[in-house]
Short mmCIF file of C-alpha atoms in Angstrom, two decimals:
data_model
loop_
_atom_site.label_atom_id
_atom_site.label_comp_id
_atom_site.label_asym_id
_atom_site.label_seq_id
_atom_site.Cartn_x
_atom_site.Cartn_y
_atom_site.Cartn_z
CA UNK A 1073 115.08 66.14 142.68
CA UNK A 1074 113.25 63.96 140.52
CA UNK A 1075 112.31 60.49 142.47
CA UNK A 1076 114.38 58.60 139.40
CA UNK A 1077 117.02 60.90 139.00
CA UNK A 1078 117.89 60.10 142.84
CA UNK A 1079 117.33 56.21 142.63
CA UNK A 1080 119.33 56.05 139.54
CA UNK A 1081 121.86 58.16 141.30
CA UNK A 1082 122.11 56.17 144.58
CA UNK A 1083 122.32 53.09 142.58
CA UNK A 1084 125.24 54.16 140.96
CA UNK A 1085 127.31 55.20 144.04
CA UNK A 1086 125.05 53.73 147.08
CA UNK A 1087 127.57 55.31 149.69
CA UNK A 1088 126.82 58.81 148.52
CA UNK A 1089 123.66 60.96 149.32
CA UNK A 1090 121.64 61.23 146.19
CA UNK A 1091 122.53 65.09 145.82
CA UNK A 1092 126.15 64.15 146.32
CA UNK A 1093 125.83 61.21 143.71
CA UNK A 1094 123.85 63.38 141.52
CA UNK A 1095 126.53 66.61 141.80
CA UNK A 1096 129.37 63.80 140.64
CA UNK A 1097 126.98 62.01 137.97
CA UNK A 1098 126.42 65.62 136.29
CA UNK A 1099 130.13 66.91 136.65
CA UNK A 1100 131.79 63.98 135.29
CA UNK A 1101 129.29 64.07 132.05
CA UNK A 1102 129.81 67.76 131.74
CA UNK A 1103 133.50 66.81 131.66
CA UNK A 1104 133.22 64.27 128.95
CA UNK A 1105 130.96 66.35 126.86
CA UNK A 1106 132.92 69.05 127.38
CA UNK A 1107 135.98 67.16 126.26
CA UNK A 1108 134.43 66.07 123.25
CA UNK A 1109 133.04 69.57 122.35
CA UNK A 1110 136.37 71.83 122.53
CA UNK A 1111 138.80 69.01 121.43
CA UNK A 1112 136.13 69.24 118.45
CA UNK A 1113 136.49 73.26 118.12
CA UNK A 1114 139.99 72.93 118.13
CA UNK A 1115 140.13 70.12 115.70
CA UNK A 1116 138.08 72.39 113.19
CA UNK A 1117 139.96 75.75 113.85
CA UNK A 1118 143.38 74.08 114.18
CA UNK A 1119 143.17 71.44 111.67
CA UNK A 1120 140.00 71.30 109.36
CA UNK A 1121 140.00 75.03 108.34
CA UNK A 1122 143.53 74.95 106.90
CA UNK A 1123 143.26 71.54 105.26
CA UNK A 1124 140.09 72.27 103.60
CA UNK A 1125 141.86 75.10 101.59
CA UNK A 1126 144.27 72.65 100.01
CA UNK A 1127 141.85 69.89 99.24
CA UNK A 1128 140.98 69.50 95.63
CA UNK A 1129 137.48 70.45 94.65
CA UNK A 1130 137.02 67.20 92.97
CA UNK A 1131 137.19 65.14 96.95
CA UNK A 1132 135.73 68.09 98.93
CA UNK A 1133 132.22 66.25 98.80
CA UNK A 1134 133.98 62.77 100.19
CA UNK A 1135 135.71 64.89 102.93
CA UNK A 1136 131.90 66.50 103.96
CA UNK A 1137 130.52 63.09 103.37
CA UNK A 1138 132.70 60.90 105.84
CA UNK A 1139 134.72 63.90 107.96
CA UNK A 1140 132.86 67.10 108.19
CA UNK A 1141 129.36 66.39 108.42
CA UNK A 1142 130.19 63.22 111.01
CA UNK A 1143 132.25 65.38 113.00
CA UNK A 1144 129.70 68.20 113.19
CA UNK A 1145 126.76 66.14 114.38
CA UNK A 1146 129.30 65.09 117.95
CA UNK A 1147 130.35 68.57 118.01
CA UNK A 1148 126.74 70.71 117.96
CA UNK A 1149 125.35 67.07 120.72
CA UNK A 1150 128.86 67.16 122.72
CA UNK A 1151 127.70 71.53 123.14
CA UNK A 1152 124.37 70.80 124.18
CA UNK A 1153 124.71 68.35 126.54
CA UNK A 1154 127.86 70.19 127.95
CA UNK A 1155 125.94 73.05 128.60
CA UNK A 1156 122.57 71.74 129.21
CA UNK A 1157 124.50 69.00 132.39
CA UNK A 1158 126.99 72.15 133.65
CA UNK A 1159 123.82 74.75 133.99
CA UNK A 1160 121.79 71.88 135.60
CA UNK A 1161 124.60 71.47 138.19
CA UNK A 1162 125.38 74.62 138.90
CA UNK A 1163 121.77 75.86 138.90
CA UNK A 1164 121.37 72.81 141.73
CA UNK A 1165 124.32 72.17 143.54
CA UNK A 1166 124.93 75.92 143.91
CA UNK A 1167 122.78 78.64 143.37
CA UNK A 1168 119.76 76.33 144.87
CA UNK A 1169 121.99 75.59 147.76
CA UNK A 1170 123.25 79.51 148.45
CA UNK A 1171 119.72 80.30 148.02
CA UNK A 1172 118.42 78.32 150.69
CA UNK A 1173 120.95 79.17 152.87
CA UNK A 1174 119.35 83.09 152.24
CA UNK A 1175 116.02 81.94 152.32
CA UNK A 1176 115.56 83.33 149.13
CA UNK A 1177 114.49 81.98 145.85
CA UNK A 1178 117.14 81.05 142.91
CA UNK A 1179 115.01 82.13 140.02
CA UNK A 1180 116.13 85.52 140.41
CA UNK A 1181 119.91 84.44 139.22
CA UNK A 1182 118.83 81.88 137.30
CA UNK A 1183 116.63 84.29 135.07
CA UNK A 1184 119.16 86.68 134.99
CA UNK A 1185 122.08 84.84 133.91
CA UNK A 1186 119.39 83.63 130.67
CA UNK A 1187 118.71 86.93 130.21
CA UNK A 1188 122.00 88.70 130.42
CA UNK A 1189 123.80 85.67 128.31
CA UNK A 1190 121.07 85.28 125.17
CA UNK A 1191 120.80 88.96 124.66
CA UNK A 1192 124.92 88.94 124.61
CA UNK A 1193 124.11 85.77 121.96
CA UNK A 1194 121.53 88.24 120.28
CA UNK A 1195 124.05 91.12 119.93
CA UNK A 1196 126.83 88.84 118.60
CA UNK A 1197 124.52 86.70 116.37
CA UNK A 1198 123.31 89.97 114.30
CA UNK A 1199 126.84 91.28 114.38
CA UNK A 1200 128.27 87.76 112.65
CA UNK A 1201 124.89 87.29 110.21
CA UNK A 1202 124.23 91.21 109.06
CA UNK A 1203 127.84 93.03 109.61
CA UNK A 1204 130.09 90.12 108.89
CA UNK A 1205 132.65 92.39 110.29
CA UNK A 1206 136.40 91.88 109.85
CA UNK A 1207 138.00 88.95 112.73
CA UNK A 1208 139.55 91.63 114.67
CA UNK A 1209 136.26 93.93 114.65
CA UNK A 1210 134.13 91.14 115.83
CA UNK A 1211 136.85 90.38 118.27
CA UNK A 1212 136.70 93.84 119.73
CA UNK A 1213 132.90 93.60 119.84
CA UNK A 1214 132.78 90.08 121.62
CA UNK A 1215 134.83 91.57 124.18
CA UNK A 1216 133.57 94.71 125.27
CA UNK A 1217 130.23 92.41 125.28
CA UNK A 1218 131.17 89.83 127.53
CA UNK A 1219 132.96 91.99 130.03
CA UNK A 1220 129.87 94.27 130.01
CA UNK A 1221 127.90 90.82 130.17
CA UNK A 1222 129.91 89.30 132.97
CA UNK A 1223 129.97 92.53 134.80
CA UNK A 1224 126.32 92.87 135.00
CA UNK A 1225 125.82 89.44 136.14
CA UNK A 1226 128.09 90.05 139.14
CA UNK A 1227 126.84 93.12 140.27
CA UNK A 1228 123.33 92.50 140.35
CA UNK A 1229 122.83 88.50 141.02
CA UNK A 1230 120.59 88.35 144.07
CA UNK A 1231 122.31 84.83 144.86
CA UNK A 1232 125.81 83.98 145.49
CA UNK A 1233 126.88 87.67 145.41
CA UNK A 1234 129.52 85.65 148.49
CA UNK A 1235 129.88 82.60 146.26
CA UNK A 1236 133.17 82.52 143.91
CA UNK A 1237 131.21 79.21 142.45
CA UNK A 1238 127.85 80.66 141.31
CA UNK A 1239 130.20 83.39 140.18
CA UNK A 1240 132.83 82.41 138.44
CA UNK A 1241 130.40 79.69 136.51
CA UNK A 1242 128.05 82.42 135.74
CA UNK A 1243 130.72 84.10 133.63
CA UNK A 1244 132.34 80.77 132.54
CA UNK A 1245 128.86 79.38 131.58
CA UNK A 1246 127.93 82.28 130.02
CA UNK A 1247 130.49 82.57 127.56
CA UNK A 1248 129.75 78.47 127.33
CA UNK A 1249 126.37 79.37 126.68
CA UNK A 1250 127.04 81.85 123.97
CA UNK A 1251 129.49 79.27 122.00
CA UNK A 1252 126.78 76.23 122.46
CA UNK A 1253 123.90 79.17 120.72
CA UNK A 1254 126.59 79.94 118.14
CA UNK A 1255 127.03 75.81 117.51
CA UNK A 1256 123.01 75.83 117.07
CA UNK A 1257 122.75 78.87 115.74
CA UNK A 1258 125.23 79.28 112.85
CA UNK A 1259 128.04 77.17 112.55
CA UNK A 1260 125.83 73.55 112.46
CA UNK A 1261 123.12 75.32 110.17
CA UNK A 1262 125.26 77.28 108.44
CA UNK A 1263 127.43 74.23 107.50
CA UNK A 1264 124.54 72.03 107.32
CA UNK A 1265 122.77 74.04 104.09
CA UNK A 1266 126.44 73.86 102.44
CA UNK A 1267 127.46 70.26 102.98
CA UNK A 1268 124.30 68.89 101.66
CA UNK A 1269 123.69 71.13 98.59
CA UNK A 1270 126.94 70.42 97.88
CA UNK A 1271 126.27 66.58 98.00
CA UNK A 1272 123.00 67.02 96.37
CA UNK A 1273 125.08 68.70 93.81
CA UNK A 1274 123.79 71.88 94.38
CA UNK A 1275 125.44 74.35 96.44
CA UNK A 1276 123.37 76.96 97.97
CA UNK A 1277 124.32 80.72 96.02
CA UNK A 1278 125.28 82.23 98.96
CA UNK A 1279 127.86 79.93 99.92
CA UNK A 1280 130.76 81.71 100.61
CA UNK A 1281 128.52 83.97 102.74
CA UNK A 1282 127.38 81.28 104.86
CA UNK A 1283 130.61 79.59 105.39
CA UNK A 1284 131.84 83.48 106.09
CA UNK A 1285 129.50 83.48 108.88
CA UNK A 1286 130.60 80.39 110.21
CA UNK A 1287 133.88 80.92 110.02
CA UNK A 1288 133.37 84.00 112.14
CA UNK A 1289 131.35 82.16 114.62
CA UNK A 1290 133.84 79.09 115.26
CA UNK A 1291 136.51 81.45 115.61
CA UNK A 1292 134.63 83.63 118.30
CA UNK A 1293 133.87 79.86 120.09
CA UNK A 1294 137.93 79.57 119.72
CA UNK A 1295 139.08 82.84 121.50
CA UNK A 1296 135.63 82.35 123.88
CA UNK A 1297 137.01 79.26 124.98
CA UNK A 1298 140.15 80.09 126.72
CA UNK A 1299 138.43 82.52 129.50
CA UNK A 1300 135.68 80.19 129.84
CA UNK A 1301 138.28 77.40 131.12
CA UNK A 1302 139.67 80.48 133.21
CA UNK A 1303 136.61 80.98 134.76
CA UNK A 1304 135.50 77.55 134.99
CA UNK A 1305 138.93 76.45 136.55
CA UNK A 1306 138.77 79.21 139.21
CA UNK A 1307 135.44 78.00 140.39
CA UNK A 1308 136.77 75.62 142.05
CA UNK A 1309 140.42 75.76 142.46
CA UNK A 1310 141.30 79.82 142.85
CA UNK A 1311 138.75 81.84 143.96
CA UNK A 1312 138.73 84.84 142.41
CA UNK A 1313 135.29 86.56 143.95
CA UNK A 1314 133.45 86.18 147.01
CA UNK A 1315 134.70 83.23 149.02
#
């Protein structure tokens, strides 16, 4: 740990160790980011998509002006920083910790968790950008992916194979990690070229394909969402592998 990550920690809570202080500074602000980033996904799937097809051409730039484009720049920071914080801490607090206690090193699960999830991201990313399949094709590809995905994470982690946290977070925060890449990815930039050609007056031409693809990606971050709170809940409160 970083000599100023641990002073800053202990002064904060002085009782605590500094990993302990640490482990509650991290969870807490992957709880408030994380907050802030699905109450925002929901907003936009729940509320924003249907209310931007009745508002009238004429006040769509307003709406993008003062709603959309405000909302989008705390939704693609709230992703990164809740995913950025929850690896941190779980790369720390428990795949470090299980790997000491093997006497191993926690690369080896660290590097294949990147590996497993981005390449899932890769797959999904070409689907959304050169298929632009149908919602309930895309749907059946995102889930054969992330079960394949998840299942290859399990079986072959050399860490925590015992450990129903570095588990069920490695599943949790991969599908986390495929909806913050999405975010980044398409949805921000996709929305981005859109909102300001249309306040500069000029629309890009492929508009409606790029709002397509973004449309497909925040709705793959909607479904994505509900087994990565499974998975994230049951790391802690029902385990569901290992121990």
């Amino acid at each position: 740990m970083h000599p100023l990550t641990a002073l800053s920690a202990v002064w904060v809570m002085p009782n605590h160790t500094p990993t302990e202080a640490l482990a509650l500074l991290l969870r807490w602000t992957h709880f408030v980011a994380g907050i802030t980033w699905v109450g925002l996904l929901y907003f936009f799937n729940l509320v924003n998509v249907p209310f931007m097809k009745q508002v009238d051409a004429t006040l769509k730039p307003k709406v993008f002006q003062y709603l959309t484009l405000p909302a989008l720049q705390w939704f693609r920071w709230s992703a990164l920083v809740t995913v950025f914080v929850g690896f941190w801490y779980w790369a720390q607090i428990y795949v470090a910790a299980d790997a000491r206690r093997m006497g191993v090193s926690p690369l080896g699960t660290i590097a294949l968790f990147l590996v497993v999830w981005i390449a899932t991201w890769a797959v999904l990313y070409l689907t959304i950008v050169k298929m632009a399949p149908s919602g309930w094709v895309l749907g059946a590809i995102t889930t054969v992916l992330v079960i394949v995905a998840g299942w290859l994470f399990v079986k072959f982690t050399p860490v925590g194979q015992d450990d129903n946290h570095v588990l069920s977070i490695g599943i949790g925060g991969g599908f986390g990690l495929i909806m913050m890449l999405n975010v980044w990815g398409i949805i921000w930039r996709n929305n981005k070229a859109i909102i300001r050609g249309t306040l500069a007056g000029t629309p890009p031409a492929n508009a409606a394909v790029l709002a397509r693809q973004a449309f497909l990606a925040s709705r793959t971050n909607f479904f994505l969402s509900v087994p990565l709170l499974f998975f994230m809940a049951t790391s802690y409160h029902y385990v569901i592998f290992g121990s």
